[in-house]
Coordinates of C-alpha atoms and ligand atoms in Angstrom, one line a residue:
M1 CA -1.7 -0.1 -38.4
K2 CA -4.4 -1.7 -40.3
I3 CA -6.7 -0.6 -43.2
S4 CA -10.1 0.0 -41.6
E5 CA -12.0 2.0 -44.3
I6 CA -12.1 1.8 -48.1
E7 CA -14.7 4.0 -49.8
L8 CA -15.6 5.5 -53.2
I9 CA -16.4 9.3 -53.1
S10 CA -18.5 9.8 -56.1
F11 CA -19.4 13.2 -57.6
S12 CA -20.4 14.8 -60.9
I13 CA -18.2 17.0 -63.1
T14 CA -18.7 18.6 -66.4
A15 CA -16.8 16.8 -69.1
T16 CA -15.6 18.7 -72.1
G17 CA -13.9 15.7 -73.5
R18 CA -14.3 13.8 -76.6
R19 CA -15.7 10.5 -75.8
T20 CA -17.5 8.9 -78.6
K21 CA -18.7 5.3 -79.2
W22 CA -15.3 4.8 -80.7
G23 CA -13.4 6.2 -77.9
Y24 CA -11.5 8.7 -80.0
G25 CA -12.9 10.9 -82.8
E26 CA -16.2 12.8 -83.1
Q27 CA -16.4 15.8 -80.7
G28 CA -19.0 15.1 -78.1
P29 CA -21.2 17.7 -76.4
E30 CA -20.6 18.8 -72.8
R31 CA -22.1 16.7 -70.3
Q32 CA -22.2 15.8 -66.6
V33 CA -20.4 12.6 -65.8
Q34 CA -19.7 10.7 -62.6
Y35 CA -16.1 10.8 -61.3
A36 CA -14.8 9.0 -58.2
I37 CA -12.0 9.2 -55.8
T38 CA -11.0 6.3 -53.7
R39 CA -10.4 6.9 -50.0
I40 CA -8.5 4.5 -47.8
A41 CA -8.2 5.1 -44.1
T42 CA -6.5 3.3 -41.1
D43 CA -7.4 2.4 -37.5
N44 CA -5.0 5.1 -36.4
G45 CA -6.6 8.0 -38.3
L46 CA -4.4 8.1 -41.4
E47 CA -5.9 8.5 -44.9
G48 CA -5.0 8.5 -48.6
Y49 CA -6.8 9.5 -51.8
S50 CA -6.6 8.5 -55.4
E51 CA -6.5 11.6 -57.3
Q52 CA -3.9 10.6 -59.8
G53 CA -4.9 13.0 -62.5
Y54 CA -8.2 13.6 -64.3
P55 CA -9.5 12.6 -66.9
Y56 CA -7.5 9.8 -68.2
F57 CA -7.1 7.6 -65.2
Y58 CA -9.1 4.6 -64.0
S59 CA -12.0 5.4 -61.8
P60 CA -13.3 2.4 -59.9
Q61 CA -17.0 1.4 -59.6
Q62 CA -18.6 0.8 -56.3
D63 CA -19.2 -2.9 -56.9
E64 CA -15.4 -3.2 -57.5
I65 CA -14.6 -1.7 -54.2
D66 CA -17.3 -3.8 -52.3
N67 CA -16.6 -7.2 -54.0
I68 CA -12.8 -7.1 -55.0
V69 CA -10.9 -4.4 -53.1
K70 CA -12.4 -4.6 -49.7
P71 CA -12.2 -8.4 -49.3
L72 CA -8.5 -8.3 -50.2
L73 CA -7.3 -5.2 -48.4
M74 CA -9.3 -4.6 -45.3
G75 CA -7.2 -5.3 -42.2
E76 CA -3.9 -5.2 -44.1
D77 CA -1.0 -2.9 -43.4
P78 CA -1.1 -0.1 -45.9
L79 CA 2.6 0.4 -45.9
D80 CA 3.1 -3.2 -47.3
R81 CA 2.7 -1.7 -50.8
E82 CA 4.8 -4.2 -52.6
R83 CA 3.2 -7.3 -50.9
L84 CA -0.3 -5.8 -51.6
W85 CA 0.7 -5.0 -55.3
Q86 CA 1.8 -8.6 -55.9
L87 CA -1.5 -9.8 -54.3
M88 CA -3.6 -7.4 -56.4
A89 CA -1.6 -8.1 -59.6
R90 CA -2.3 -11.9 -59.2
H91 CA -6.0 -11.4 -58.4
R92 CA -8.2 -12.1 -61.4
G93 CA -10.7 -9.6 -60.3
F94 CA -8.2 -6.7 -60.4
S95 CA -7.8 -4.9 -63.7
E96 CA -4.5 -3.1 -64.1
G97 CA -6.3 0.1 -63.8
L98 CA -7.8 -0.9 -60.5
V99 CA -4.4 -2.1 -59.2
G100 CA -3.1 1.3 -60.2
N101 CA -5.9 3.3 -58.5
I102 CA -5.4 1.4 -55.2
D103 CA -1.7 1.4 -55.3
C104 CA -1.7 5.2 -55.8
T105 CA -4.1 5.6 -52.8
L106 CA -1.7 3.6 -50.7
W107 CA 1.3 5.7 -51.9
D108 CA -0.8 8.9 -51.1
L109 CA -1.5 7.7 -47.6
A110 CA 2.2 6.9 -47.1
G111 CA 3.0 10.4 -48.3
R112 CA 0.5 12.1 -46.1
M113 CA 1.6 10.1 -43.1
T114 CA 5.3 11.3 -43.5
G115 CA 4.5 14.8 -45.0
L116 CA 6.6 14.0 -48.1
S117 CA 5.8 13.7 -51.8
I118 CA 5.9 10.2 -53.3
S119 CA 8.9 11.4 -55.3
R120 CA 10.8 12.0 -52.1
L121 CA 9.8 8.7 -50.7
L122 CA 11.1 7.1 -53.9
G123 CA 14.2 9.4 -54.0
R124 CA 13.9 12.6 -56.0
A125 CA 15.7 13.3 -59.2
R126 CA 14.3 16.8 -60.1
N127 CA 11.5 19.3 -59.7
K128 CA 10.8 20.1 -63.4
I129 CA 10.6 18.4 -66.7
K130 CA 10.5 19.5 -70.5
A131 CA 6.9 19.6 -71.7
Y132 CA 5.4 18.8 -75.0
A133 CA 2.0 20.2 -76.2
S134 CA -0.1 17.2 -77.2
T135 CA -2.9 17.9 -79.5
A136 CA -6.3 16.5 -79.5
P137 CA -7.1 14.5 -82.6
N138 CA -9.0 15.7 -85.6
L139 CA -8.4 19.3 -85.1
G140 CA -9.0 20.3 -88.7
T141 CA -6.8 21.3 -91.7
P142 CA -3.0 21.3 -91.9
E143 CA -3.3 25.1 -91.6
D144 CA -5.3 24.7 -88.3
Y145 CA -2.6 22.5 -86.8
A146 CA 0.2 24.8 -88.1
K147 CA -1.4 27.9 -86.4
H148 CA -1.9 25.8 -83.1
A149 CA 1.7 24.6 -83.1
L150 CA 2.9 28.2 -83.5
D151 CA 0.5 29.3 -80.6
C152 CA 2.1 26.6 -78.5
K153 CA 5.6 27.7 -79.5
R154 CA 4.9 31.3 -78.6
A155 CA 3.5 30.0 -75.2
G156 CA 6.9 28.4 -74.5
Y157 CA 6.7 24.8 -75.6
K158 CA 9.9 23.4 -77.0
A159 CA 8.1 20.3 -78.2
Y160 CA 4.7 19.5 -79.8
K161 CA 3.0 16.1 -80.5
V162 CA 0.5 15.7 -83.3
H163 CA -2.6 13.5 -83.0
A164 CA -3.8 13.8 -86.6
N165 CA -6.8 12.0 -88.1
I166 CA -8.0 9.3 -85.8
Y167 CA -11.1 7.5 -86.6
W168 CA -11.9 10.5 -88.7
D169 CA -12.3 11.1 -92.4
P170 CA -10.9 14.5 -93.1
I171 CA -12.2 14.5 -96.8
K172 CA -15.8 13.6 -96.0
K173 CA -15.5 15.3 -92.6
E174 CA -17.2 12.4 -90.8
A175 CA -16.4 9.6 -88.4
A176 CA -14.3 6.8 -89.8
P177 CA -14.3 4.2 -87.0
G178 CA -11.5 1.7 -87.1
R179 CA -10.4 1.8 -90.7
P180 CA -9.4 3.3 -93.1
A181 CA -6.7 5.5 -91.9
F182 CA -5.6 8.7 -93.8
P183 CA -1.8 8.5 -93.8
K184 CA -1.3 11.0 -96.7
E185 CA -3.5 13.7 -95.0
D186 CA -1.8 12.9 -91.6
V187 CA 1.7 13.6 -93.4
D188 CA 0.3 16.8 -94.8
I189 CA -0.5 18.0 -91.2
C190 CA 2.9 16.9 -90.1
R191 CA 4.5 18.9 -92.9
A192 CA 2.6 22.0 -92.3
V193 CA 3.5 21.9 -88.5
R194 CA 7.2 21.5 -89.3
E195 CA 7.0 24.3 -91.9
A196 CA 5.3 26.5 -89.4
V197 CA 7.4 26.1 -86.3
G198 CA 10.9 25.8 -88.1
D199 CA 13.7 23.4 -87.4
D200 CA 14.3 24.1 -83.7
M201 CA 11.1 22.5 -82.3
V202 CA 10.9 18.9 -81.3
L203 CA 8.0 17.2 -83.1
M204 CA 6.4 13.9 -82.6
L205 CA 3.5 11.9 -84.2
D206 CA 1.0 9.7 -82.5
P207 CA -1.4 7.9 -84.9
W208 CA -3.0 6.0 -82.0
G209 CA -2.8 2.6 -83.6
I210 CA -4.7 3.1 -86.7
Y211 CA -2.1 2.2 -89.5
T212 CA -1.3 -1.0 -91.2
L213 CA 2.4 -2.0 -91.3
D214 CA 2.7 -0.7 -94.9
E215 CA 1.1 2.6 -94.0
A216 CA 3.1 2.8 -90.8
I217 CA 6.4 2.4 -92.8
W218 CA 5.3 4.9 -95.4
V219 CA 4.4 7.6 -92.8
G220 CA 7.5 6.8 -90.8
R221 CA 9.8 7.6 -93.8
K222 CA 7.9 10.8 -94.5
I223 CA 8.3 12.1 -91.0
E224 CA 11.9 11.0 -90.8
E225 CA 12.4 13.5 -93.7
L226 CA 10.6 16.1 -91.6
D227 CA 13.0 15.5 -88.7
Y228 CA 10.3 14.2 -86.3
Y229 CA 11.8 13.0 -83.0
F230 CA 9.7 9.9 -82.2
Y231 CA 6.8 8.0 -83.7
E232 CA 4.4 6.7 -81.2
H233 CA 2.0 3.7 -81.3
P234 CA 1.4 3.8 -85.0
M235 CA -0.3 0.3 -85.3
H236 CA -2.6 -1.8 -83.0
E237 CA -0.6 -3.3 -80.2
R238 CA -2.1 -6.8 -80.2
Q239 CA 0.8 -8.0 -82.3
I240 CA 4.5 -7.7 -81.6
E241 CA 5.9 -8.9 -85.0
P242 CA 4.8 -5.9 -87.1
Y243 CA 6.4 -3.5 -84.6
R244 CA 9.6 -5.6 -84.7
K245 CA 9.6 -5.2 -88.5
L246 CA 8.8 -1.5 -88.3
C247 CA 11.7 -0.8 -85.9
S248 CA 14.0 -2.6 -88.2
E249 CA 12.7 -0.7 -91.3
L250 CA 12.8 2.9 -89.9
K251 CA 15.4 5.2 -88.4
I252 CA 13.0 7.3 -86.4
P253 CA 12.6 5.7 -82.9
I254 CA 9.3 3.9 -82.3
C255 CA 7.6 4.8 -78.9
G256 CA 5.4 2.1 -77.2
P257 CA 3.6 0.0 -76.4
E258 CA 1.1 2.3 -74.8
L259 CA -1.9 0.2 -74.3
A260 CA -0.7 -3.3 -74.4
P261 CA -1.8 -5.1 -71.2
E262 CA 0.5 -6.7 -68.5
G263 CA 2.5 -3.6 -67.6
V264 CA 6.2 -4.2 -66.9
F265 CA 6.0 -7.8 -67.9
S266 CA 4.7 -7.3 -71.5
R267 CA 7.0 -4.3 -71.9
A268 CA 10.1 -6.3 -71.0
E269 CA 9.1 -8.8 -73.8
W270 CA 8.6 -6.0 -76.4
A271 CA 11.9 -4.5 -75.4
L272 CA 13.8 -7.8 -75.7
Q273 CA 12.2 -8.5 -79.1
R274 CA 13.3 -5.1 -80.5
A275 CA 9.8 -4.2 -81.1
T276 CA 10.1 -0.7 -79.7
D277 CA 12.9 1.9 -79.3
I278 CA 11.5 4.2 -76.6
G279 CA 9.2 2.6 -73.9
R280 CA 5.9 3.8 -72.8
T281 CA 3.6 3.4 -69.7
D282 CA 1.5 5.3 -67.2
I283 CA 0.0 4.6 -63.8
N284 CA -3.1 2.9 -65.3
F285 CA -0.7 0.0 -65.5
G286 CA -0.1 -0.9 -62.0
G287 CA 0.1 2.5 -60.3
I288 CA 3.2 4.0 -58.7
T289 CA 4.6 0.6 -58.0
G290 CA 4.0 -0.8 -61.4
V291 CA 5.4 2.2 -63.3
R292 CA 8.5 2.3 -61.1
K293 CA 9.2 -1.2 -62.0
T294 CA 8.7 -0.5 -65.7
V295 CA 10.8 2.7 -65.8
D296 CA 13.6 0.8 -64.0
M297 CA 13.5 -2.0 -66.4
Y298 CA 13.8 0.3 -69.4
E299 CA 16.6 2.1 -67.6
A300 CA 18.5 -1.2 -67.1
L301 CA 18.2 -1.9 -70.9
G302 CA 19.6 1.5 -71.8
M303 CA 16.2 2.6 -73.1
K304 CA 14.1 5.7 -72.5
C305 CA 10.5 5.5 -71.2
E306 CA 8.2 8.3 -72.2
I307 CA 5.4 8.5 -69.7
H308 CA 2.0 8.5 -71.2
V309 CA -0.1 11.7 -70.3
G310 CA 0.6 13.8 -67.3
G311 CA -1.4 13.9 -63.9
F312 CA -0.2 13.9 -60.3
G313 CA 0.7 10.2 -60.1
N314 CA 2.9 10.2 -63.4
G315 CA 4.3 13.5 -62.3
Q316 CA 5.6 11.9 -59.0
I317 CA 7.3 9.1 -61.0
M318 CA 8.9 11.7 -63.4
S319 CA 10.2 13.6 -60.5
A320 CA 11.8 10.4 -59.2
T321 CA 13.5 9.6 -62.5
S322 CA 16.3 11.2 -64.3
E323 CA 15.8 13.1 -67.6
D324 CA 18.0 10.5 -69.4
T325 CA 15.1 7.9 -68.9
C326 CA 12.0 10.1 -68.8
E327 CA 12.6 13.1 -71.0
Y328 CA 9.1 14.7 -71.5
Y329 CA 5.8 15.5 -69.9
E330 CA 2.7 15.1 -72.1
R331 CA 0.6 18.2 -71.7
G332 CA -2.8 18.0 -73.2
L333 CA -4.9 17.0 -75.1
L334 CA -5.2 20.4 -76.4
G335 CA -7.9 21.8 -78.6
L336 CA -7.3 24.5 -81.3
D337 CA -8.1 27.3 -78.7
M338 CA -6.0 25.8 -75.9
V339 CA -2.3 26.0 -75.0
D340 CA -2.7 25.1 -71.4
T341 CA -4.4 22.2 -69.5
P342 CA -7.4 23.1 -67.4
T343 CA -7.6 22.3 -63.7
P344 CA -10.6 20.1 -62.8
P345 CA -13.2 21.7 -60.6
Y346 CA -12.7 19.5 -57.6
L347 CA -9.0 20.5 -57.2
K348 CA -7.5 23.7 -55.8
T349 CA -4.1 22.8 -57.3
P350 CA -3.1 23.0 -60.9
C351 CA -1.4 19.8 -61.9
D352 CA 1.1 20.9 -64.4
P353 CA 2.1 24.6 -64.3
M354 CA 4.6 25.4 -67.0
D355 CA 7.4 28.0 -66.8
E356 CA 8.3 30.3 -69.7
D357 CA 11.1 27.9 -70.8
G358 CA 8.6 25.2 -71.4
N359 CA 9.1 23.1 -68.3
V360 CA 6.4 21.6 -66.2
L361 CA 6.9 22.2 -62.5
L362 CA 6.4 18.7 -60.9
P363 CA 4.1 18.3 -57.8
D364 CA 5.9 18.0 -54.5
G365 CA 3.4 16.5 -52.1
P366 CA 2.5 15.5 -49.6
G367 CA 1.7 12.3 -51.2
L368 CA 0.4 12.7 -54.8
G369 CA 0.6 16.5 -54.2
Y370 CA -2.9 17.9 -54.9
E371 CA -5.3 19.8 -52.8
L372 CA -9.0 18.7 -53.0
D373 CA -11.8 21.2 -53.1
W374 CA -14.2 19.7 -50.6
D375 CA -16.8 22.5 -51.1
Y376 CA -17.1 21.4 -54.8
I377 CA -17.0 17.6 -54.0
D378 CA -19.7 17.9 -51.2
S379 CA -22.0 20.0 -53.3
H380 CA -21.8 17.6 -56.4
R381 CA -22.0 14.3 -54.6
F382 CA -23.6 11.3 -56.2
P383 CA -25.8 9.4 -53.6
R384 CA -24.9 5.7 -53.4
Ligands
MG1 MG1 -0.4 7.7 -77.4

């Protein structure tokens, strides 16, 4: 069996997201954006697709498929996933996101070939996982957050994660790209949420890398008093040493790194330097193969690894990993009027349905476990 076709299926979708020139912050208007699914087919009629989960996951460009992916993968055996992963990971043209996209496509092909979910190919551990509601940033006042947290609690969530003021000045109500951060106003939000939901809801804070070390220590001590469970990615991840100091200063577990490059290899270094207490990764960092290596590395060190955002690809990894290592599913990002995640228009399958006990029911295949809506895709195609 050989890979005989690799193509990008491009189509438009209406984005309701929050893209700004700073990546995170101001609310943007609704707009049409191009999205793409990678298709890999074989000379004996098998195929796989790369729907790992919209909107967070890496979407390749046509020139990457033509100039980087095809020269390396055409004619190869698609079941040689580890060999191909090693080749891609050493190829300077492949970003970690592109490796992840292609790796997920190869896993999807193997799943469709066998009629099994990726989690069953890996060896399944469970079919559901505790969810936390993950807010969008910059939702408003502490009272706005408190009301939303209560809405989420009533919807069944047992846990809630705050993204507070990120590249946003809550006093002037305008973009504050980069710096300064607003630690006092962030703590006011955290306190209002705790007071609203009571003591029995698990709470987390994710400042998305905007604090200095001094600010991170100050906020960390405040949310320790508020009994928050973990404190995610509070500073930029280009430096390990401030994280090592932060971990030694605080009792609350630090969760990360989330965005540091080099997947399992950098995360092993952070763990050995005691620069994190709970690991973090997602399939943008090397796909199913890369995340499986990372999760197993953390497990071997006796650490948890909280998977960043949901989606079908991450869901398959969670399904194949025990709760002792991956405890929560990140459901969001939720606006003030949302307690559920929307299903993108090109899918017939909701990605992360939640039961009344606040558990996400994990996808069970075949492959990644979604059903594409070809009527939508074909009527919204982008010409090459
Ligand atoms: Mg985060």
